[in-house]
């Protein structure tokens, strides 16, 4: 009789931890949010996700592709053309992290105020 493991992200060996790490990393979130808008070529995506190096973007895309979130469409043309888009699973993940990203944008002032109060209390 097979034992069915139930995913529990709080458990140290839960496989969902690695997936969570991939979709919530700084570049993972930003790539997913960008691809939620539309598909991008590599260079376009690099410009859209400001501050990411070529190496880090390539690594992030490869990781998200391996996890089934990103589809890489390499067209056999000259010069080569590669487009990146979200899979249905990727859309679902991107919607989740996009909500968190938007909430974070709305809370910048509150967080700054909390940091200032914390720093003043410690000075």
GROMACS .gro file of N, CA, C and O in nm:
model
  492
    1UNK      N    1   0.084  -0.118   0.000
    1UNK     CA    2   0.000   0.000   0.000
    1UNK      C    3   0.088   0.124   0.000
    1UNK      O    4   0.178   0.139   0.082
    2UNK      N    5   0.064   0.213  -0.093
    2UNK     CA    6   0.144   0.336  -0.106
    2UNK      C    7   0.102   0.437  -0.001
    2UNK      O    8  -0.016   0.453   0.028
    3UNK      N    9   0.201   0.506   0.052
    3UNK     CA   10   0.174   0.613   0.147
    3UNK      C   11   0.171   0.744   0.068
    3UNK      O   12   0.261   0.775  -0.009
    4UNK      N   13   0.065   0.818   0.086
    4UNK     CA   14   0.050   0.946   0.017
    4UNK      C   15   0.096   1.056   0.111
    4UNK      O   16   0.044   1.073   0.220
    5UNK      N   17   0.198   1.128   0.066
    5UNK     CA   18   0.250   1.239   0.146
    5UNK      C   19   0.166   1.363   0.121
    5UNK      O   20   0.130   1.393   0.007
    6UNK      N   21   0.134   1.432   0.228
    6UNK     CA   22   0.058   1.557   0.218
    6UNK      C   23   0.157   1.672   0.230
    6UNK      O   24   0.237   1.677   0.324
    7UNK      N   25   0.154   1.761   0.135
    7UNK     CA   26   0.245   1.875   0.136
    7UNK      C   27   0.214   1.967   0.254
    7UNK      O   28   0.099   2.001   0.278
    8UNK      N   29   0.318   2.002   0.327
    8UNK     CA   30   0.306   2.097   0.438
    8UNK      C   31   0.432   2.183   0.436
    8UNK      O   32   0.538   2.139   0.480
    9UNK      N   33   0.419   2.303   0.385
    9UNK     CA   34   0.534   2.391   0.364
    9UNK      C   35   0.611   2.417   0.494
    9UNK      O   36   0.729   2.453   0.489
   10UNK      N   37   0.549   2.397   0.608
   10UNK     CA   38   0.619   2.421   0.735
   10UNK      C   39   0.712   2.307   0.772
   10UNK      O   40   0.796   2.323   0.860
   11UNK      N   41   0.701   2.194   0.703
   11UNK     CA   42   0.786   2.079   0.732
   11UNK      C   43   0.917   2.092   0.656
   11UNK      O   44   0.917   2.128   0.537
   12UNK      N   45   1.030   2.057   0.719
   12UNK     CA   46   1.161   2.082   0.657
   12UNK      C   47   1.185   2.010   0.525
   12UNK      O   48   1.256   2.060   0.440
   13UNK      N   49   1.127   1.895   0.503
   13UNK     CA   50   1.153   1.820   0.380
   13UNK      C   51   1.039   1.832   0.278
   13UNK      O   52   1.036   1.758   0.180
   14UNK      N   53   0.949   1.925   0.300
   14UNK     CA   54   0.836   1.940   0.208
   14UNK      C   55   0.885   1.991   0.072
   14UNK      O   56   0.953   2.094   0.064
   15UNK      N   57   0.851   1.920  -0.035
   15UNK     CA   58   0.895   1.964  -0.168
   15UNK      C   59   0.836   2.098  -0.211
   15UNK      O   60   0.890   2.164  -0.300
   16UNK      N   61   0.730   2.140  -0.148
   16UNK     CA   62   0.671   2.269  -0.185
   16UNK      C   63   0.762   2.386  -0.147
   16UNK      O   64   0.750   2.494  -0.205
   17UNK      N   65   0.855   2.365  -0.055
   17UNK     CA   66   0.945   2.473  -0.016
   17UNK      C   67   1.030   2.522  -0.132
   17UNK      O   68   1.052   2.642  -0.148
   18UNK      N   69   1.079   2.430  -0.213
   18UNK     CA   70   1.162   2.469  -0.326
   18UNK      C   71   1.079   2.544  -0.431
   18UNK      O   72   1.125   2.643  -0.488
   19UNK      N   73   0.958   2.499  -0.453
   19UNK     CA   74   0.869   2.569  -0.547
   19UNK      C   75   0.839   2.708  -0.494
   19UNK      O   76   0.844   2.806  -0.570
   20UNK      N   77   0.810   2.718  -0.366
   20UNK     CA   78   0.783   2.847  -0.304
   20UNK      C   79   0.904   2.940  -0.319
   20UNK      O   80   0.889   3.058  -0.350
   21UNK      N   81   1.021   2.885  -0.301
   21UNK     CA   82   1.144   2.964  -0.318
   21UNK      C   83   1.156   3.017  -0.460
   21UNK      O   84   1.193   3.132  -0.481
   22UNK      N   85   1.122   2.936  -0.558
   22UNK     CA   86   1.134   2.978  -0.697
   22UNK      C   87   1.034   3.088  -0.733
   22UNK      O   88   1.070   3.185  -0.799
   23UNK      N   89   0.910   3.074  -0.691
   23UNK     CA   90   0.809   3.174  -0.730
   23UNK      C   91   0.813   3.300  -0.644
   23UNK      O   92   0.761   3.403  -0.686
   24UNK      N   93   0.876   3.293  -0.527
   24UNK     CA   94   0.880   3.412  -0.442
   24UNK      C   95   1.018   3.475  -0.433
   24UNK      O   96   1.036   3.571  -0.359
   25UNK      N   97   1.114   3.426  -0.511
   25UNK     CA   98   1.243   3.493  -0.515
   25UNK      C   99   1.222   3.631  -0.579
   25UNK      O  100   1.124   3.653  -0.650
   26UNK      N  101   1.314   3.721  -0.555
   26UNK     CA  102   1.300   3.855  -0.610
   26UNK      C  103   1.277   3.851  -0.761
   26UNK      O  104   1.183   3.909  -0.813
   27UNK      N  105   1.363   3.781  -0.833
   27UNK     CA  106   1.352   3.778  -0.978
   27UNK      C  107   1.237   3.690  -1.025
   27UNK      O  108   1.173   3.720  -1.125
   28UNK      N  109   1.208   3.585  -0.950
   28UNK     CA  110   1.094   3.500  -0.985
   28UNK      C  111   0.964   3.579  -0.984
   28UNK      O  112   0.884   3.571  -1.077
   29UNK      N  113   0.943   3.656  -0.879
   29UNK     CA  114   0.821   3.738  -0.869
   29UNK      C  115   0.815   3.837  -0.983
   29UNK      O  116   0.712   3.850  -1.051
   30UNK      N  117   0.924   3.907  -1.008
   30UNK     CA  118   0.923   4.012  -1.110
   30UNK      C  119   0.904   3.956  -1.250
   30UNK      O  120   0.834   4.016  -1.332
   31UNK      N  121   0.963   3.841  -1.278
   31UNK     CA  122   0.945   3.777  -1.409
   31UNK      C  123   0.801   3.730  -1.424
   31UNK      O  124   0.737   3.754  -1.528
   32UNK      N  125   0.746   3.667  -1.323
   32UNK     CA  126   0.608   3.619  -1.330
   32UNK      C  127   0.511   3.736  -1.349
   32UNK      O  128   0.419   3.729  -1.430
   33UNK      N  129   0.532   3.845  -1.275
   33UNK     CA  130   0.444   3.962  -1.286
   33UNK      C  131   0.453   4.021  -1.427
   33UNK      O  132   0.350   4.056  -1.487
   34UNK      N  133   0.573   4.031  -1.481
   34UNK     CA  134   0.589   4.086  -1.616
   34UNK      C  135   0.520   3.997  -1.719
   34UNK      O  136   0.448   4.045  -1.806
   35UNK      N  137   0.541   3.866  -1.709
   35UNK     CA  138   0.483   3.773  -1.806
   35UNK      C  139   0.332   3.762  -1.793
   35UNK      O  140   0.265   3.717  -1.887
   36UNK      N  141   0.278   3.806  -1.681
   36UNK     CA  142   0.133   3.808  -1.665
   36UNK      C  143   0.071   3.910  -1.761
   36UNK      O  144  -0.042   3.893  -1.807
   37UNK      N  145   0.147   4.014  -1.794
   37UNK     CA  146   0.100   4.118  -1.887
   37UNK      C  147   0.095   4.067  -2.031
   37UNK      O  148   0.000   4.092  -2.102
   38UNK      N  149   0.204   3.998  -2.073
   38UNK     CA  150   0.214   3.949  -2.211
   38UNK      C  151   0.339   3.863  -2.224
   38UNK      O  152   0.418   3.854  -2.131
   39UNK      N  153   0.360   3.804  -2.342
   39UNK     CA  154   0.483   3.730  -2.367
   39UNK      C  155   0.593   3.830  -2.403
   39UNK      O  156   0.566   3.941  -2.450
   40UNK      N  157   0.717   3.790  -2.376
   40UNK     CA  158   0.832   3.876  -2.402
   40UNK      C  159   0.945   3.796  -2.466
   40UNK      O  160   0.961   3.677  -2.436
   41UNK      N  161   1.024   3.865  -2.547
   41UNK     CA  162   1.153   3.812  -2.588
   41UNK      C  163   1.249   3.838  -2.474
   41UNK      O  164   1.224   3.923  -2.388
   42UNK      N  165   1.361   3.766  -2.472
   42UNK     CA  166   1.455   3.776  -2.362
   42UNK      C  167   1.499   3.920  -2.336
   42UNK      O  168   1.493   3.968  -2.223
   43UNK      N  169   1.543   3.989  -2.441
   43UNK     CA  170   1.594   4.125  -2.423
   43UNK      C  171   1.484   4.221  -2.377
   43UNK      O  172   1.509   4.311  -2.296
   44UNK      N  173   1.363   4.201  -2.425
   44UNK     CA  174   1.250   4.284  -2.380
   44UNK      C  175   1.222   4.261  -2.232
   44UNK      O  176   1.198   4.355  -2.157
   45UNK      N  177   1.225   4.134  -2.194
   45UNK     CA  178   1.198   4.099  -2.055
   45UNK      C  179   1.306   4.156  -1.963
   45UNK      O  180   1.277   4.205  -1.854
   46UNK      N  181   1.430   4.152  -2.009
   46UNK     CA  182   1.539   4.207  -1.929
   46UNK      C  183   1.519   4.357  -1.907
   46UNK      O  184   1.543   4.409  -1.798
   47UNK      N  185   1.474   4.428  -2.009
   47UNK     CA  186   1.446   4.571  -1.993
   47UNK      C  187   1.326   4.594  -1.901
   47UNK      O  188   1.324   4.688  -1.821
   48UNK      N  189   1.224   4.508  -1.914
   48UNK     CA  190   1.102   4.522  -1.833
   48UNK      C  191   1.130   4.500  -1.685
   48UNK      O  192   1.076   4.568  -1.599
   49UNK      N  193   1.215   4.402  -1.657
   49UNK     CA  194   1.251   4.369  -1.518
   49UNK      C  195   1.382   4.440  -1.488
   49UNK      O  196   1.490   4.382  -1.497
   50UNK      N  197   1.372   4.566  -1.455
   50UNK     CA  198   1.490   4.648  -1.433
   50UNK      C  199   1.586   4.593  -1.329
   50UNK      O  200   1.543   4.546  -1.223
   51UNK      N  201   1.715   4.596  -1.362
   51UNK     CA  202   1.817   4.559  -1.265
   51UNK      C  203   1.862   4.413  -1.270
   51UNK      O  204   1.957   4.377  -1.202
   52UNK      N  205   1.795   4.330  -1.346
   52UNK     CA  206   1.832   4.188  -1.352
   52UNK      C  207   1.944   4.169  -1.454
   52UNK      O  208   1.940   4.226  -1.563
   53UNK      N  209   2.044   4.091  -1.416
   53UNK     CA  210   2.153   4.061  -1.510
   53UNK      C  211   2.107   3.956  -1.610
   53UNK      O  212   2.010   3.883  -1.586
   54UNK      N  213   2.179   3.948  -1.721
   54UNK     CA  214   2.146   3.846  -1.821
   54UNK      C  215   2.152   3.707  -1.761
   54UNK      O  216   2.064   3.624  -1.783
   55UNK      N  217   2.259   3.682  -1.686
   55UNK     CA  218   2.279   3.551  -1.624
   55UNK      C  219   2.165   3.514  -1.529
   55UNK      O  220   2.112   3.404  -1.531
   56UNK      N  221   2.127   3.611  -1.444
   56UNK     CA  222   2.022   3.584  -1.346
   56UNK      C  223   1.887   3.566  -1.414
   56UNK      O  224   1.807   3.481  -1.373
   57UNK      N  225   1.860   3.644  -1.518
   57UNK     CA  226   1.734   3.629  -1.590
   57UNK      C  227   1.729   3.492  -1.657
   57UNK      O  228   1.627   3.423  -1.650
   58UNK      N  229   1.838   3.453  -1.722
   58UNK     CA  230   1.842   3.322  -1.788
   58UNK      C  231   1.820   3.210  -1.687
   58UNK      O  232   1.743   3.115  -1.711
   59UNK      N  233   1.885   3.221  -1.572
   59UNK     CA  234   1.871   3.119  -1.467
   59UNK      C  235   1.728   3.116  -1.413
   59UNK      O  236   1.670   3.008  -1.394
   60UNK      N  237   1.670   3.232  -1.390
   60UNK     CA  238   1.533   3.240  -1.339
   60UNK      C  239   1.434   3.181  -1.438
   60UNK      O  240   1.346   3.102  -1.402
   61UNK      N  241   1.449   3.217  -1.565
   61UNK     CA  242   1.359   3.164  -1.668
   61UNK      C  243   1.372   3.012  -1.679
   61UNK      O  244   1.272   2.941  -1.691
   62UNK      N  245   1.494   2.963  -1.674
   62UNK     CA  246   1.516   2.818  -1.683
   62UNK      C  247   1.451   2.747  -1.565
   62UNK      O  248   1.386   2.643  -1.581
   63UNK      N  249   1.466   2.800  -1.446
   63UNK     CA  250   1.406   2.741  -1.326
   63UNK      C  251   1.254   2.741  -1.336
   63UNK      O  252   1.189   2.640  -1.308
   64UNK      N  253   1.197   2.855  -1.377
   64UNK     CA  254   1.051   2.865  -1.388
   64UNK      C  255   0.998   2.777  -1.502
   64UNK      O  256   0.888   2.722  -1.491
   65UNK      N  257   1.076   2.761  -1.607
   65UNK     CA  258   1.038   2.670  -1.715
   65UNK      C  259   1.039   2.526  -1.665
   65UNK      O  260   0.946   2.448  -1.691
   66UNK      N  261   1.143   2.489  -1.594
   66UNK     CA  262   1.155   2.353  -1.540
   66UNK      C  263   1.039   2.320  -1.446
   66UNK      O  264   0.988   2.208  -1.445
   67UNK      N  265   0.997   2.419  -1.368
   67UNK     CA  266   0.886   2.398  -1.274
   67UNK      C  267   0.750   2.400  -1.342
   67UNK      O  268   0.648   2.376  -1.278
   68UNK      N  269   0.746   2.433  -1.471
   68UNK     CA  270   0.620   2.431  -1.544
   68UNK      C  271   0.543   2.562  -1.543
   68UNK      O  272   0.426   2.566  -1.581
   69UNK      N  273   0.609   2.672  -1.504
   69UNK     CA  274   0.542   2.802  -1.497
   69UNK      C  275   0.560   2.884  -1.624
   69UNK      O  276   0.477   2.967  -1.657
   70UNK      N  277   0.672   2.862  -1.692
   70UNK     CA  278   0.707   2.942  -1.810
   70UNK      C  279   0.721   2.850  -1.931
   70UNK      O  280   0.777   2.741  -1.921
   71UNK      N  281   0.671   2.900  -2.044
   71UNK     CA  282   0.686   2.829  -2.172
   71UNK      C  283   0.788   2.904  -2.255
   71UNK      O  284   0.779   3.026  -2.272
   72UNK      N  285   0.887   2.832  -2.305
   72UNK     CA  286   0.990   2.890  -2.391
   72UNK      C  287   0.961   2.845  -2.534
   72UNK      O  288   0.961   2.727  -2.563
   73UNK      N  289   0.935   2.943  -2.620
   73UNK     CA  290   0.902   2.913  -2.759
   73UNK      C  291   1.016   2.961  -2.849
   73UNK      O  292   1.028   3.080  -2.878
   74UNK      N  293   1.102   2.867  -2.890
   74UNK     CA  294   1.215   2.899  -2.978
   74UNK      C  295   1.172   2.878  -3.122
   74UNK      O  296   1.138   2.767  -3.162
   75UNK      N  297   1.173   2.985  -3.199
   75UNK     CA  298   1.131   2.979  -3.339
   75UNK      C  299   1.254   2.957  -3.427
   75UNK      O  300   1.354   3.025  -3.411
   76UNK      N  301   1.246   2.862  -3.521
   76UNK     CA  302   1.362   2.830  -3.607
   76UNK      C  303   1.377   2.931  -3.721
   76UNK      O  304   1.355   2.900  -3.837
   77UNK      N  305   1.412   3.052  -3.686
   77UNK     CA  306   1.433   3.157  -3.785
   77UNK      C  307   1.571   3.217  -3.765
   77UNK      O  308   1.636   3.193  -3.663
   78UNK      N  309   1.615   3.295  -3.861
   78UNK     CA  310   1.744   3.362  -3.849
   78UNK      C  311   1.717   3.511  -3.857
   78UNK      O  312   1.659   3.559  -3.954
   79UNK      N  313   1.756   3.589  -3.757
   79UNK     CA  314   1.821   3.544  -3.634
   79UNK      C  315   1.723   3.469  -3.544
   79UNK      O  316   1.601   3.486  -3.557
   80UNK      N  317   1.775   3.389  -3.451
   80UNK     CA  318   1.687   3.311  -3.363
   80UNK      C  319   1.591   3.401  -3.285
   80UNK      O  320   1.627   3.512  -3.247
   81UNK      N  321   1.471   3.352  -3.264
   81UNK     CA  322   1.372   3.427  -3.186
   81UNK      C  323   1.317   3.334  -3.080
   81UNK      O  324   1.269   3.224  -3.111
   82UNK      N  325   1.325   3.379  -2.957
   82UNK     CA  326   1.272   3.302  -2.844
   82UNK      C  327   1.175   3.391  -2.768
   82UNK      O  328   1.209   3.503  -2.730
   83UNK      N  329   1.055   3.341  -2.749
   83UNK     CA  330   0.954   3.412  -2.672
   83UNK      C  331   0.925   3.335  -2.545
   83UNK      O  332   0.922   3.212  -2.545
   84UNK      N  333   0.900   3.409  -2.439
   84UNK     CA  334   0.865   3.350  -2.310
   84UNK      C  335   0.724   3.391  -2.272
   84UNK      O  336   0.688   3.508  -2.286
   85UNK      N  337   0.646   3.296  -2.226
   85UNK     CA  338   0.509   3.324  -2.183
   85UNK      C  339   0.478   3.232  -2.064
   85UNK      O  340   0.555   3.142  -2.031
   86UNK      N  341   0.365   3.259  -2.003
   86UNK     CA  342   0.323   3.177  -1.889
   86UNK      C  343   0.240   3.058  -1.936
   86UNK      O  344   0.160   3.069  -2.028
   87UNK      N  345   0.258   2.947  -1.868
   87UNK     CA  346   0.171   2.832  -1.886
   87UNK      C  347   0.046   2.856  -1.802
   87UNK      O  348   0.043   2.952  -1.722
   88UNK      N  349  -0.057   2.775  -1.813
   88UNK     CA  350  -0.173   2.792  -1.724
   88UNK      C  351  -0.133   2.787  -1.575
   88UNK      O  352  -0.183   2.867  -1.494
   89UNK      N  353  -0.041   2.698  -1.541
   89UNK     CA  354   0.008   2.692  -1.402
   89UNK      C  355   0.081   2.821  -1.367
   89UNK      O  356   0.068   2.874  -1.256
   90UNK      N  357   0.156   2.874  -1.463
   90UNK     CA  358   0.229   2.999  -1.442
   90UNK      C  359   0.137   3.117  -1.423
   90UNK      O  360   0.164   3.206  -1.343
   91UNK      N  361   0.027   3.120  -1.498
   91UNK     CA  362  -0.071   3.229  -1.481
   91UNK      C  363  -0.126   3.226  -1.338
   91UNK      O  364  -0.135   3.331  -1.272
   92UNK      N  365  -0.158   3.108  -1.290
   92UNK     CA  366  -0.212   3.096  -1.154
   92UNK      C  367  -0.110   3.144  -1.051
   92UNK      O  368  -0.143   3.221  -0.960
   93UNK      N  369   0.016   3.102  -1.066
   93UNK     CA  370   0.121   3.145  -0.973
   93UNK      C  371   0.143   3.296  -0.984
   93UNK      O  372   0.156   3.365  -0.882
   94UNK      N  373   0.148   3.346  -1.107
   94UNK     CA  374   0.171   3.488  -1.128
   94UNK      C  375   0.061   3.575  -1.069
   94UNK      O  376   0.088   3.682  -1.013
   95UNK      N  377  -0.063   3.530  -1.077
   95UNK     CA  378  -0.173   3.605  -1.017
   95UNK      C  379  -0.156   3.613  -0.866
   95UNK      O  380  -0.183   3.717  -0.806
   96UNK      N  381  -0.110   3.506  -0.805
   96UNK     CA  382  -0.089   3.505  -0.660
   96UNK      C  383   0.023   3.601  -0.620
   96UNK      O  384   0.005   3.683  -0.530
   97UNK      N  385   0.139   3.592  -0.685
   97UNK     CA  386   0.250   3.678  -0.645
   97UNK      C  387   0.226   3.823  -0.690
   97UNK      O  388   0.275   3.915  -0.625
   98UNK      N  389   0.148   3.843  -0.796
   98UNK     CA  390   0.114   3.977  -0.839
   98UNK      C  391   0.030   4.047  -0.733
   98UNK      O  392   0.051   4.166  -0.705
   99UNK      N  393  -0.061   3.975  -0.674
   99UNK     CA  394  -0.142   4.034  -0.566
   99UNK      C  395  -0.053   4.077  -0.450
   99UNK      O  396  -0.072   4.186  -0.394
  100UNK      N  397   0.044   3.995  -0.416
  100UNK     CA  398   0.137   4.030  -0.308
  100UNK      C  399   0.223   4.151  -0.348
  100UNK      O  400   0.244   4.242  -0.268
  101UNK      N  401   0.269   4.153  -0.473
  101UNK     CA  402   0.351   4.265  -0.520
  101UNK      C  403   0.271   4.396  -0.516
  101UNK      O  404   0.323   4.499  -0.473
  102UNK      N  405   0.146   4.392  -0.560
  102UNK     CA  406   0.063   4.513  -0.560
  102UNK      C  407   0.035   4.559  -0.416
  102UNK      O  408   0.037   4.678  -0.387
  103UNK      N  409   0.009   4.465  -0.327
  103UNK     CA  410  -0.012   4.499  -0.187
  103UNK      C  411   0.114   4.566  -0.131
  103UNK      O  412   0.106   4.667  -0.061
  104UNK      N  413   0.231   4.512  -0.165
  104UNK     CA  414   0.358   4.568  -0.119
  104UNK      C  415   0.375   4.711  -0.168
  104UNK      O  416   0.416   4.799  -0.092
  105UNK      N  417   0.343   4.735  -0.295
  105UNK     CA  418   0.352   4.871  -0.349
  105UNK      C  419   0.263   4.968  -0.272
  105UNK      O  420   0.303   5.082  -0.245
  106UNK      N  421   0.144   4.923  -0.234
  106UNK     CA  422   0.051   5.010  -0.160
  106UNK      C  423   0.096   5.035  -0.017
  106UNK      O  424   0.053   5.133   0.045
  107UNK      N  425   0.181   4.949   0.038
  107UNK     CA  426   0.219   4.960   0.178
  107UNK      C  427   0.355   5.026   0.202
  107UNK      O  428   0.402   5.032   0.316
  108UNK      N  429   0.418   5.078   0.098
  108UNK     CA  430   0.552   5.136   0.113
  108UNK      C  431   0.555   5.244   0.220
  108UNK      O  432   0.643   5.245   0.307
  109UNK      N  433   0.459   5.336   0.218
  109UNK     CA  434   0.459   5.445   0.317
  109UNK      C  435   0.443   5.392   0.459
  109UNK      O  436   0.512   5.437   0.551
  110UNK      N  437   0.354   5.295   0.478
  110UNK     CA  438   0.333   5.238   0.612
  110UNK      C  439   0.458   5.167   0.662
  110UNK      O  440   0.495   5.178   0.779
  111UNK      N  441   0.525   5.097   0.574
  111UNK     CA  442   0.647   5.026   0.613
  111UNK      C  443   0.758   5.125   0.646
  111UNK      O  444   0.830   5.108   0.745
  112UNK      N  445   0.772   5.229   0.565
  112UNK     CA  446   0.873   5.332   0.591
  112UNK      C  447   0.848   5.396   0.728
  112UNK      O  448   0.942   5.419   0.804
  113UNK      N  449   0.722   5.427   0.758
  113UNK     CA  450   0.688   5.487   0.888
  113UNK      C  451   0.721   5.391   1.001
  113UNK      O  452   0.775   5.433   1.105
  114UNK      N  453   0.692   5.264   0.984
  114UNK     CA  454   0.723   5.165   1.087
  114UNK      C  455   0.874   5.154   1.108
  114UNK      O  456   0.922   5.145   1.222
  115UNK      N  457   0.951   5.157   1.000
  115UNK     CA  458   1.097   5.151   1.011
  115UNK      C  459   1.151   5.272   1.086
  115UNK      O  460   1.241   5.259   1.172
  116UNK      N  461   1.100   5.390   1.051
  116UNK     CA  462   1.146   5.512   1.119
  116UNK      C  463   1.113   5.507   1.268
  116UNK      O  464   1.197   5.543   1.352
  117UNK      N  465   0.992   5.462   1.303
  117UNK     CA  466   0.954   5.452   1.444
  117UNK      C  467   1.042   5.351   1.515
  117UNK      O  468   1.087   5.376   1.629
  118UNK      N  469   1.071   5.242   1.452
  118UNK     CA  470   1.157   5.137   1.510
  118UNK      C  471   1.297   5.194   1.534
  118UNK      O  472   1.353   5.178   1.642
  119UNK      N  473   1.352   5.260   1.431
  119UNK     CA  474   1.487   5.316   1.443
  119UNK      C  475   1.495   5.424   1.551
  119UNK      O  476   1.593   5.431   1.626
  120UNK      N  477   1.392   5.509   1.559
  120UNK     CA  478   1.391   5.615   1.661
  120UNK      C  479   1.385   5.555   1.801
  120UNK      O  480   1.450   5.604   1.892
  121UNK      N  481   1.307   5.450   1.818
  121UNK     CA  482   1.296   5.387   1.949
  121UNK      C  483   1.426   5.320   1.993
  121UNK      O  484   1.452   5.305   2.111
  122UNK      N  485   1.508   5.284   1.899
  122UNK     CA  486   1.635   5.216   1.928
  122UNK      C  487   1.753   5.313   1.939
  122UNK      O  488   1.861   5.275   1.977
  123UNK      N  489   1.731   5.440   1.900
  123UNK     CA  490   1.843   5.538   1.898
  123UNK      C  491   1.873   5.593   2.035
  123UNK      O  492   1.799   5.591   2.127
   0.00000   0.00000   0.00000
